[in-house]
Amino acid sequence: MNELIPLIVIIPIIAALLLNLFAGKNKIIKAIAFIVGIGMPILTLITGYGLHYFGGHQPLASSNIAGLPSYITNSTLYNLHPAITYSYTPLAKVFIFALGIVVFLSLLTYLNSENKSSGPFLFMVFMGTASVSALILSDDLFNMYVFFEIAALIQTGIIIASSAKDNYETALKYMILSSIGGPILLLGITILLAICGSVNITDISLAVSTLVQTPISRGVLLFAFSLIFFGWLYASGLPPFHVIKSSVYSKAEPYGACILQAMSLISLIAFVIVIFRIFGDFDLFKGAMILISIIAMVLGVSMAVVQTDFRRMIAYLSVGELGFVGLGFGLGGKFAITAGLFQGVNEMLVTTLLFIGLGSVVYLTNTSDTRKLGGLIGKNTMMAIMILLGGFAMAGVPPFNGFRSKLMIVEAALTSGYPELAVIIVLISIATFIVFVKSFYTIFLKPQPNDLKFVKESIPKSMIFAVAVLLIICLILGLYPGIVTNPISQCIGGLL
Amino acid sequence: MILLDMQLLTLFTAGALIIIGIFAAIYIDNIIKKIIGLSFIEEGVNLFIISLGFNKGGVVPILMPGMNTNWFVTNSAYPLPQALVLTSIVIGASTFAIMLAIVMVLYKKYGSLSTREILKHKSDMGDEQ
Amino acid sequence: MYEIIILIIIIIFTLVSAILALVKTDLLEVAILSGITGVGVALLFQLLLAPDVALTQVIVGGAIIPVFAALAIKKTTRVDDG
């Protein structure tokens, strides 16, 4: 059912507008949020794979019009895609389904832990969902740029909507960086447009693959590559943007932070696939990817060590985990890329688990400073154990999903002749484990300080439910990784 | 003279606007000036896109009745960049408005528009690493 | 030929007002000068055969952005004391 493809983007947008319409009416807002939250994952399952041309404008070559003059059929125009094209692939399905789960669970915790649901916050959640879904669906670079800007505005909005201290400063800083990063990305897209005369990614990659041999156009392409690469770094929060990205995560409420990290992860995936499709033949591509990934992993973990705020710690750890995704693309080849994308799915689910799980600590005590916390295992033992298992999943302890994907990346690094990278990956995993266990000890096991005050008595059931569901998904993916890796590798096989 | 080419001159202007904007974003202390500088980056990029579609001695890409289609195709400016810029202008304006709104909130808190002032307050908390 | 001369005059206006906007200390003047840059860019669009984009830019760059900036300045402070 190809007609359903645009609905994946349209339904969240309509839901967002409806929520704004019913601002103040608590029950209606909750009902709409629940229905759309459940409906979106189901929609991704029933939609059929394929292409959707907006307005029905197919390329002339596939529309079979008889009697066209030869000066049209022989020109490149005959094969160009004139309309915005959405392509729904198994890869998009996996990521949008995972996004749907994250959005649903974070909405569940939000609606149950706050007395009054705020229309603007839900508006931004759904708008953000729509924009990142469009990013991963779209086959059109300019369309991606538009949704990239919308996603940046939404992320600012989610920070503003939270009640954390100094959220406006972080929001302003993020906006200033976004209005440098956005135009630079647009400039890169424009150079590609000037070279190819189209903004469709399929057309551009076709044109670039023939142009890359000539030395003059190589320089121009290199310039476009560096501009788009910069925009990608900004969108995904890799270094040098890891500081602002992690402070963005820590300034949002826990349920907002889940959505923010899912959004930046999906923009990372969407743009890295585009860069890979267009510039994959470049020698520079692999080197730049590996370099930036290693810097991200090392910086992420080493900055997580010194944090006293555990929300910031998870934020830095999740930035470090993003490096593994880039590494998969840097190594190249079907197996490595599949491993990187699988790591992306795992990271999204595990970080959500940790944000919601440790969000329960913020919910109970209204502080996220590890120096003021301690002995919380007595409050809810089950939650503490589930958070510990979630941390294991992030660090890559068997039998969880993080172990599977990291093992795959290590294998890929060994087979492609980079044993040093394999060593770095293992070291980073061990460091992640140590950082996590250390902060787990200070939050849950250390004797409780006397001045620790509880603002709420118990954790809402919805939080425990959400964390349990995510943990079960992590376990299932760890035992049967084929659920995710088969569709991804099938789709990557088509790209290579 | 090659310097008197319209396309080249506008490309140069676009580059100058982008550089002025980036300079403002890095060195100017006042937030409102900084944000106006950021809007210059947007305008520069838009100008860059439009000048790429320019066709010397051409016509506006609107097909009027009575025009010869073949002549029009070879002589009109390229319309796709123009369609893209319309969206880009609106995005720039909305980003600008939201940044000004945040600045107004921050002014109430700090009583100053200086970036240094706000960042100093931030580092007092030990928040930045 | 006269087209080129008009173009050069517009370019000089645009760039000079953009630089002046960053130098002036009265923020209201800064807002007005940014408006001049916006209008200059719109005129360049017109010369580059994009009249519909020029119409949008003259409204956004020449009116909306300076008015928003002026409103923000009215709510905050007019002097750049940095």
XYZ file of C-alpha atoms in Angstrom:
707
model
C 0.000 0.000 0.000
C 2.208 2.806 -1.279
C -0.464 5.427 -0.672
C 0.138 5.150 3.055
C 3.762 6.347 2.856
C 3.065 10.092 3.194
C 0.673 9.333 6.056
C 3.672 8.401 8.226
C 4.588 12.084 8.118
C 1.120 13.597 7.793
C -0.570 11.865 10.743
C 1.857 13.199 13.405
C 1.572 16.690 11.909
C -2.238 16.555 12.011
C -2.067 15.222 15.577
C 0.233 18.088 16.539
C -2.162 20.664 15.077
C -5.172 19.036 16.758
C -3.385 19.047 20.113
C -2.788 22.750 19.773
C -6.460 23.236 18.973
C -7.574 21.464 22.155
C -5.053 23.179 24.450
C -6.330 23.133 28.021
C -8.719 20.206 27.606
C -6.748 17.556 29.448
C -8.764 14.467 28.594
C -8.993 15.098 24.847
C -5.251 15.784 24.654
C -4.453 12.556 26.464
C -6.784 10.566 24.230
C -5.288 11.975 21.016
C -1.731 11.458 22.234
C -2.417 7.838 23.149
C -4.220 7.019 19.911
C -1.497 8.515 17.724
C 1.255 7.029 19.891
C -0.149 3.535 19.427
C -1.213 4.119 15.844
C 2.171 5.192 14.508
C 4.078 1.939 15.060
C 1.118 0.022 13.630
C 1.063 2.299 10.572
C 4.710 1.554 9.838
C 3.940 -2.162 9.918
C 1.024 -2.081 7.463
C 2.615 0.305 4.964
C 4.070 -1.402 1.904
C 7.579 -0.731 0.654
C 8.052 1.433 -2.396
C 8.341 4.947 -3.755
C 5.849 7.760 -3.440
C 5.981 10.686 -5.859
C 4.265 13.770 -4.467
C 1.740 15.094 -6.948
C 2.195 11.912 -8.962
C 5.048 13.406 -11.002
C 7.049 10.338 -11.933
C 10.276 10.548 -13.890
C 9.483 10.723 -17.591
C 11.348 7.475 -18.140
C 8.956 5.481 -15.987
C 5.727 7.188 -17.043
C 5.776 5.635 -20.550
C 4.404 8.556 -22.524
C 4.343 7.580 -26.149
C 5.565 9.864 -28.902
C 8.037 12.055 -27.039
C 10.538 13.783 -29.344
C 14.042 12.343 -29.353
C 15.680 15.506 -27.961
C 13.838 14.816 -24.702
C 14.335 11.061 -24.502
C 18.070 11.455 -25.147
C 18.628 14.203 -22.579
C 19.365 13.678 -18.899
C 16.046 15.373 -18.163
C 14.323 12.154 -19.194
C 15.599 10.355 -16.101
C 15.406 13.161 -13.524
C 12.907 12.960 -10.676
C 10.787 16.108 -10.897
C 8.770 15.598 -7.695
C 9.681 15.211 -4.033
C 10.093 11.472 -3.664
C 9.645 9.448 -0.499
C 11.065 5.965 -0.496
C 9.937 3.542 2.175
C 12.495 0.809 2.665
C 12.973 -1.935 5.284
C 15.596 0.299 6.868
C 13.172 3.204 7.221
C 10.644 0.777 8.641
C 13.003 -0.414 11.383
C 13.969 3.082 12.433
C 10.503 4.613 12.300
C 9.083 1.658 14.226
C 11.751 2.088 16.907
C 11.038 5.826 16.966
C 7.331 5.059 17.369
C 8.070 2.870 20.389
C 10.289 5.529 21.963
C 7.690 8.247 21.393
C 4.873 6.099 22.747
C 6.730 5.125 25.912
C 7.964 8.616 26.645
C 4.471 10.017 26.098
C 3.137 7.364 28.463
C 5.523 8.398 31.211
C 4.884 12.069 30.504
C 1.086 11.788 30.667
C 1.204 9.749 33.852
C 3.836 11.660 35.766
C 2.532 15.183 35.104
C -0.816 16.267 36.486
C -1.581 18.604 33.637
C -0.556 17.793 30.086
C 0.798 20.727 28.130
C -0.404 21.142 24.567
C 2.756 22.883 23.278
C 5.052 20.127 24.522
C 2.981 17.394 22.857
C 2.784 19.545 19.723
C 6.556 19.615 19.573
C 6.890 15.902 20.234
C 4.637 15.026 17.315
C 6.111 17.663 15.025
C 9.565 16.319 15.838
C 8.441 12.774 15.124
C 7.051 13.869 11.780
C 10.184 15.785 10.861
C 12.647 12.998 11.591
C 10.393 10.432 9.893
C 10.427 12.682 6.848
C 14.213 12.935 7.079
C 14.638 9.215 6.843
C 11.914 8.753 4.223
C 12.843 11.584 1.919
C 14.838 11.060 -1.230
C 15.154 14.776 -1.836
C 17.989 16.832 -0.370
C 16.144 20.130 -0.109
C 13.183 18.463 1.560
C 15.664 17.021 4.038
C 17.087 20.481 4.666
C 13.623 21.866 5.444
C 12.872 19.095 7.922
C 16.363 19.455 9.363
C 15.574 23.080 10.194
C 12.179 22.127 11.603
C 13.880 19.500 13.770
C 16.325 22.118 15.057
C 13.436 24.453 15.967
C 11.581 21.578 17.665
C 14.622 20.635 19.728
C 14.885 24.226 20.907
C 11.197 24.153 21.746
C 11.531 20.980 23.815
C 14.344 22.554 25.821
C 12.280 25.690 26.436
C 9.289 23.601 27.501
C 11.253 21.959 30.299
C 11.573 23.412 33.774
C 15.318 22.818 34.134
C 17.601 25.628 35.261
C 19.265 27.709 32.546
C 17.292 26.078 29.759
C 16.878 29.358 27.845
C 20.638 29.925 27.661
C 21.167 26.458 26.226
C 18.295 27.003 23.806
C 19.791 30.270 22.560
C 23.226 28.714 22.139
C 21.722 25.801 20.226
C 19.750 28.157 17.989
C 22.839 30.240 17.185
C 24.754 27.111 16.210
C 21.762 25.901 14.212
C 21.605 29.109 12.228
C 25.263 28.638 11.290
C 25.007 24.892 10.632
C 21.753 25.096 8.648
C 22.931 27.596 5.991
C 26.244 25.754 5.635
C 24.363 22.527 4.929
C 22.179 24.441 2.464
C 25.288 25.785 0.745
C 26.573 22.229 0.271
C 23.202 21.145 -1.131
C 23.248 24.150 -3.475
C 26.637 23.228 -4.893
C 25.321 19.744 -5.620
C 22.253 21.361 -7.221
C 24.518 23.504 -9.374
C 26.478 20.435 -10.490
C 23.545 18.136 -11.181
C 20.557 20.417 -11.793
C 18.414 18.411 -9.399
C 18.050 17.924 -5.678
C 16.956 14.310 -5.881
C 19.513 12.063 -4.180
C 19.264 9.274 -6.744
C 19.961 11.737 -9.564
C 22.781 13.406 -7.664
C 24.522 10.156 -6.803
C 24.252 9.073 -10.442
C 25.774 12.348 -11.623
C 28.473 12.402 -8.957
C 29.591 8.850 -9.702
C 30.375 9.881 -13.282
C 31.847 13.277 -12.344
C 34.147 12.043 -9.609
C 36.794 10.937 -12.113
C 37.479 14.388 -13.538
C 39.946 16.362 -11.395
C 38.253 19.781 -11.680
C 34.849 18.659 -10.491
C 36.573 16.590 -7.816
C 37.622 19.766 -6.016
C 34.116 21.209 -6.140
C 32.653 17.929 -4.930
C 35.137 17.838 -2.100
C 34.002 21.324 -1.055
C 30.342 20.247 -1.148
C 31.242 17.133 0.823
C 32.936 19.122 3.571
C 29.981 21.518 3.865
C 27.411 18.719 4.081
C 29.656 16.819 6.479
C 29.743 19.881 8.744
C 25.952 20.078 8.681
C 25.793 16.388 9.520
C 28.114 16.825 12.486
C 25.876 19.583 13.777
C 22.656 17.605 13.270
C 23.936 14.517 15.034
C 25.890 16.158 17.838
C 29.235 14.579 17.020
C 32.348 16.574 17.958
C 32.785 19.574 17.947
C 29.095 19.843 18.800
C 29.036 17.186 21.526
C 29.119 19.703 24.379
C 26.066 21.634 23.219
C 24.195 18.434 22.329
C 24.757 16.853 25.707
C 23.750 20.022 27.533
C 20.625 20.069 25.355
C 19.782 16.544 26.544
C 20.412 17.355 30.165
C 18.338 20.551 30.111
C 15.216 18.788 28.855
C 12.934 16.774 31.095
C 13.714 13.021 31.008
C 10.813 12.209 28.690
C 11.853 15.127 26.458
C 15.455 13.962 26.447
C 14.402 10.532 25.095
C 12.718 12.212 22.162
C 15.658 14.571 21.606
C 18.202 11.785 21.472
C 15.975 9.685 19.207
C 15.599 12.710 16.915
C 19.310 13.414 16.681
C 20.092 9.727 16.195
C 17.649 9.452 13.304
C 18.961 12.639 11.706
C 22.443 11.135 12.014
C 21.322 7.950 10.276
C 19.359 9.766 7.562
C 22.198 12.131 6.662
C 24.960 9.537 6.894
C 23.086 7.337 4.431
C 22.734 10.286 2.055
C 26.425 11.188 2.370
C 27.316 7.546 1.824
C 25.143 7.302 -1.278
C 26.529 10.476 -2.825
C 30.171 10.540 -1.699
C 30.736 6.867 -0.880
C 33.343 6.552 -3.651
C 35.564 9.223 -2.109
C 38.713 8.045 -0.360
C 38.258 10.905 2.081
C 34.827 9.659 3.152
C 36.075 6.624 5.051
C 38.978 8.438 6.670
C 36.830 11.363 7.844
C 34.171 8.984 9.166
C 36.640 6.846 11.148
C 38.453 9.885 12.519
C 35.332 11.680 13.698
C 33.905 8.463 15.177
C 37.005 7.752 17.221
C 37.124 11.343 18.468
C 33.439 11.088 19.411
C 33.908 7.811 21.279
C 36.969 8.945 23.210
C 35.599 12.410 24.035
C 32.162 11.056 24.948
C 33.455 8.558 27.465
C 36.223 10.734 28.879
C 33.848 13.643 29.446
C 31.253 11.332 30.967
C 33.766 10.341 33.664
C 34.036 13.816 35.159
C 30.308 14.637 35.236
C 28.539 14.991 38.542
C 25.137 15.383 36.910
C 23.989 11.928 35.846
C 21.743 13.265 33.082
C 24.791 14.868 31.506
C 26.708 11.647 32.026
C 24.182 9.642 30.025
C 24.144 12.382 27.422
C 27.922 12.160 26.942
C 27.802 8.364 26.919
C 25.151 8.442 24.224
C 27.302 10.820 22.157
C 30.141 8.316 22.560
C 27.876 5.521 21.388
C 27.071 7.532 18.240
C 30.713 7.054 17.271
C 30.090 3.328 16.759
C 27.452 4.103 14.133
C 29.881 6.313 12.219
C 32.568 3.663 12.559
C 30.369 1.122 10.783
C 30.101 3.479 7.818
C 33.793 4.315 7.989
C 34.807 0.670 7.728
C 32.625 0.223 4.672
C 31.146 -2.961 3.300
C 27.722 -4.484 3.839
C 28.490 -6.206 7.134
C 30.093 -3.178 8.803
C 27.323 -0.790 7.765
C 24.667 -3.219 8.976
C 26.521 -3.448 12.284
C 26.663 0.339 12.584
C 22.963 0.756 11.865
C 22.073 -2.050 14.268
C 24.109 -0.231 16.902
C 22.062 2.877 16.055
C 18.770 1.102 16.828
C 20.201 -0.334 20.042
C 21.559 3.002 21.159
C 18.206 4.691 20.630
C 16.356 2.107 22.737
C 18.968 1.827 25.485
C 19.435 5.567 25.919
C 15.669 5.948 26.161
C 15.657 3.265 28.841
C 18.338 5.057 30.837
C 16.771 8.491 30.470
C 13.355 7.257 31.617
C 14.819 5.022 34.322
C 17.077 7.649 35.832
C 14.287 10.151 35.213
C 12.515 8.319 38.031
C 15.336 9.468 40.338
C 14.729 13.056 39.278
C 11.017 12.480 39.774
C 11.557 11.273 43.352
C 14.199 13.724 44.546
C 14.074 16.636 42.078
C 17.856 16.631 41.752
C 20.243 15.025 39.321
C 23.464 15.729 41.208
C 25.153 12.448 42.073
C 26.895 14.017 45.083
C 23.552 14.651 46.792
C 22.095 11.205 46.039
C 22.538 7.760 47.517
C 20.790 4.652 48.782
C 17.892 4.865 46.383
C 17.811 1.082 45.922
C 15.597 0.897 48.986
C 12.966 2.993 47.219
C 12.322 0.628 44.348
C 14.610 -2.365 43.966
C 13.107 -3.561 40.718
C 13.696 -0.217 38.982
C 17.306 -0.098 40.171
C 18.016 -3.574 38.815
C 16.406 -2.759 35.494
C 18.504 0.414 35.198
C 21.640 -1.610 35.942
C 20.697 -4.113 33.222
C 20.070 -1.206 30.848
C 23.548 0.087 31.586
C 24.913 -3.374 30.834
C 23.082 -3.309 27.518
C 24.702 0.028 26.687
C 28.187 -1.142 27.659
C 27.836 -4.318 25.624
C 27.423 -7.124 28.143
C 25.885 -10.341 26.788
C 23.095 -11.317 26.232
C 21.841 -7.799 25.477
C 21.623 -6.128 22.089
C 24.563 -3.782 22.663
C 26.814 -6.838 22.888
C 25.608 -8.151 19.549
C 26.134 -4.927 17.623
C 29.500 -4.148 19.188
C 30.662 -7.683 18.473
C 29.613 -7.199 14.858
C 31.579 -3.939 14.626
C 34.652 -5.576 16.173
C 34.379 -8.420 13.666
C 34.034 -5.937 10.815
C 37.086 -4.000 12.032
C 39.133 -7.203 12.202
C 38.092 -8.475 8.782
C 38.775 -5.129 7.092
C 42.270 -5.020 8.543
C 42.055 -2.514 11.385
C 42.856 -4.491 14.556
C 43.710 -1.198 16.313
C 40.105 -0.077 15.907
C 38.893 -3.322 17.455
C 41.111 -2.663 20.475
C 39.767 0.899 20.782
C 36.167 -0.349 20.603
C 36.746 -2.892 23.362
C 38.499 -0.311 25.540
C 35.676 2.196 25.043
C 33.113 -0.456 25.974
C 35.003 -1.264 29.163
C 35.280 2.440 30.006
C 31.529 2.877 29.429
C 30.888 -0.029 31.762
C 33.094 1.436 34.487
C 31.569 4.912 34.193
C 28.092 3.502 34.397
C 28.723 1.180 37.312
C 30.440 3.962 39.242
C 27.497 6.318 38.942
C 25.083 3.460 39.623
C 26.934 2.862 42.873
C 26.765 6.519 43.908
C 23.076 6.839 43.105
C 21.693 3.561 44.372
C 24.114 1.711 46.668
C 26.074 4.354 48.592
C 24.609 5.156 52.055
C 21.811 7.654 51.808
C 22.820 11.242 52.746
C 20.859 12.701 55.631
C 19.832 15.844 53.823
C 18.263 13.994 50.889
C 14.642 15.053 50.589
C 11.980 13.214 48.599
C 9.428 15.336 46.778
C 7.368 12.304 45.697
C 6.870 9.071 47.562
C 6.803 6.446 44.830
C 7.598 5.984 41.166
C 4.587 5.962 38.809
C 3.772 2.537 37.363
C 4.037 3.853 33.820
C 7.767 4.509 34.259
C 8.373 0.951 35.476
C 6.258 -0.345 32.603
C 8.186 1.686 30.024
C 11.570 0.607 31.333
C 10.463 -3.025 31.487
C 9.182 -2.963 27.910
C 12.434 -1.431 26.671
C 14.489 -3.971 28.601
C 12.495 -6.831 27.105
C 13.022 -5.384 23.619
C 16.760 -5.130 24.315
C 16.832 -8.751 25.431
C 14.862 -9.944 22.392
C 17.150 -8.049 20.027
C 20.141 -9.509 21.826
C 18.860 -13.053 21.429
C 17.419 -12.688 17.928
C 19.381 -9.888 16.210
C 18.066 -11.085 12.856
C 14.833 -9.144 13.454
C 16.727 -5.928 12.825
C 19.834 -6.964 10.919
C 18.064 -8.888 8.150
C 15.940 -5.992 6.865
C 18.839 -3.565 7.263
C 21.352 -5.696 5.399
C 18.781 -6.385 2.699
C 18.337 -2.643 2.239
C 22.077 -1.851 2.405
C 22.669 -4.507 -0.235
C 20.509 -2.426 -2.550
C 22.532 0.701 -1.856
C 25.991 -0.747 -2.432
C 36.374 42.733 -18.263
C 35.633 39.529 -16.455
C 34.966 41.281 -13.170
C 31.957 43.001 -14.655
C 30.053 39.736 -15.009
C 26.720 39.965 -13.172
C 26.780 36.413 -11.888
C 30.323 36.699 -10.581
C 29.599 39.981 -8.818
C 26.557 38.581 -7.048
C 28.425 35.425 -6.076
C 31.062 37.692 -4.576
C 28.372 39.634 -2.691
C 26.893 36.392 -1.383
C 30.293 35.269 -0.140
C 30.895 38.650 1.509
C 27.520 38.506 3.289
C 28.244 34.981 4.558
C 31.655 36.046 5.838
C 30.220 39.161 7.522
C 27.596 36.965 9.180
C 30.071 34.383 10.420
C 32.297 37.169 11.707
C 29.313 38.632 13.601
C 28.381 35.246 15.018
C 31.863 34.754 16.412
C 33.086 38.193 17.485
C 30.107 40.456 18.174
C 29.118 40.555 21.819
C 25.630 42.058 21.656
C 23.082 39.271 21.115
C 20.686 41.244 18.911
C 23.531 42.272 16.607
C 24.731 38.688 16.583
C 21.298 37.454 15.544
C 21.066 40.084 12.806
C 24.467 38.875 11.622
C 23.086 35.337 11.499
C 20.238 36.576 9.294
C 22.921 37.948 6.939
C 24.298 34.405 6.562
C 20.837 33.234 5.518
C 20.502 36.092 3.012
C 23.955 35.384 1.618
C 23.174 31.727 1.048
C 19.867 32.629 -0.604
C 21.648 35.058 -2.916
C 24.180 32.349 -3.757
C 21.399 29.937 -4.747
C 19.566 32.481 -6.891
C 22.715 33.588 -8.707
C 23.431 29.970 -9.665
C 20.190 29.846 -11.626
C 20.911 33.111 -13.449
C 21.068 33.066 -17.220
C 22.891 35.999 -18.824
C 20.679 37.907 -21.211
C 17.810 35.622 -20.303
C 14.232 36.181 -19.233
C 12.205 35.632 -16.092
C 11.144 31.949 -15.979
C 7.441 32.629 -16.492
C 5.986 31.337 -19.738
C 3.817 34.109 -21.207
C 1.260 33.441 -23.926
C 2.757 33.963 -27.348
C 6.288 32.954 -26.418
C 8.127 30.413 -28.474
C 8.625 27.382 -26.187
C 11.992 26.350 -27.595
C 13.349 29.886 -27.315
C 11.988 30.139 -23.754
C 13.633 26.890 -22.633
C 17.077 27.994 -23.751
C 16.798 31.610 -22.539
C 14.969 31.534 -19.219
C 16.669 31.477 -15.841
C 16.665 28.113 -14.053
C 13.492 28.121 -11.921
C 14.256 25.310 -9.444
C 16.612 27.363 -7.200
C 14.021 30.141 -7.040
C 11.377 27.717 -5.808
C 13.776 26.487 -3.125
C 14.732 29.961 -1.929
C 11.111 30.886 -1.172
C 11.035 28.148 1.477
C 14.466 29.040 2.746
C 13.538 32.717 3.304
C 10.547 31.762 5.422
C 12.631 29.333 7.495
C 15.168 32.081 8.116
C 12.504 34.521 9.264
C 10.963 32.036 11.705
C 14.344 31.127 13.192
C 15.063 34.833 13.616
C 11.763 35.425 15.416
C 12.283 32.531 17.830
C 15.800 33.667 18.682
C 14.543 37.180 19.438
C 11.856 35.709 21.693
C 14.481 33.793 23.673
C 16.600 36.947 23.920
C 13.666 38.872 25.389
C 13.268 36.224 28.108
C 16.987 36.250 28.862
C 17.007 40.047 29.102
C 14.407 39.875 31.863
C 16.687 37.510 33.758
C 20.058 39.210 33.308
C 19.226 42.831 32.439
C 21.837 42.795 29.741
C 22.176 41.836 26.094
C 25.834 40.921 26.341
C 26.737 37.344 25.406
C 29.708 37.423 27.776
C 27.459 38.372 30.673
C 25.147 35.420 30.085
C 27.958 32.928 29.598
C 29.658 34.208 32.757
C 26.519 33.483 34.750
C 26.478 30.029 33.257
C 30.049 29.172 34.148
C 29.422 30.316 37.750
C 27.202 27.321 38.195
C 29.965 24.934 37.213
C 27.711 23.679 34.482
C 30.126 23.977 31.590
C 32.957 21.533 31.390
C 26.081 48.226 -19.437
C 23.882 50.411 -17.211
C 22.565 47.210 -15.619
C 26.053 46.456 -14.323
C 26.374 49.952 -12.870
C 23.036 49.615 -11.058
C 24.139 46.219 -9.814
C 27.414 47.565 -8.450
C 25.635 50.430 -6.697
C 23.181 48.004 -5.084
C 26.012 45.692 -4.024
C 27.884 48.566 -2.411
C 24.738 49.685 -0.564
C 24.040 46.148 0.629
C 27.512 45.404 1.905
C 28.106 48.827 3.449
C 24.838 48.728 5.361
C 25.574 45.150 6.473
C 28.957 46.221 7.862
C 27.535 49.422 9.401
C 24.822 47.347 11.086
C 27.503 45.507 13.003
C 29.455 48.667 13.887
C 26.722 51.055 15.110
C 25.982 51.195 18.824
C 22.372 52.385 18.590
C 20.431 49.154 18.130
C 17.488 50.863 16.415
C 19.851 52.051 13.689
C 21.161 48.491 13.459
C 17.632 47.220 12.815
C 17.036 49.817 10.091
C 20.394 49.113 8.439
C 19.638 45.371 8.383
C 16.403 46.304 6.612
C 18.419 48.161 3.971
C 20.536 45.044 3.456
C 17.371 42.987 3.075
C 15.969 45.355 0.463
C 19.319 45.389 -1.335
C 19.323 41.609 -1.534
C 15.750 41.749 -2.833
C 16.801 44.163 -5.598
C 19.624 41.790 -6.494
C 17.062 38.983 -6.754
C 15.068 41.157 -9.143
C 18.129 41.772 -11.310
C 18.910 38.038 -11.257
C 15.535 37.285 -12.917
C 13.711 36.075 -9.827
C 10.844 38.538 -9.308
C 8.673 36.308 -7.108
C 11.542 35.641 -4.722
C 12.295 39.372 -4.700
C 8.708 40.075 -3.611
C 9.009 37.657 -0.695
C 12.439 38.919 0.283
C 11.363 42.564 0.227
C 8.592 41.765 2.694
C 10.618 39.446 4.930
C 14.039 41.069 4.731
C 12.882 44.652 4.358
C 9.926 44.735 6.721
C 9.476 41.712 8.973
C 13.058 41.265 10.179
C 13.671 44.957 11.043
C 10.260 45.282 12.694
C 10.822 42.153 14.793
C 14.268 43.399 15.749
C 12.859 46.829 16.616
C 10.134 45.263 18.773
C 12.722 43.178 20.606
C 14.841 46.295 21.111
C 11.815 48.187 22.466
C 11.254 45.394 24.992
C 14.905 45.266 26.005
C 17.429 48.069 25.638
C 18.381 50.404 22.838
C 22.050 50.923 23.572
C 24.773 48.399 22.848
C 27.087 49.012 25.794
C 29.475 46.182 24.937
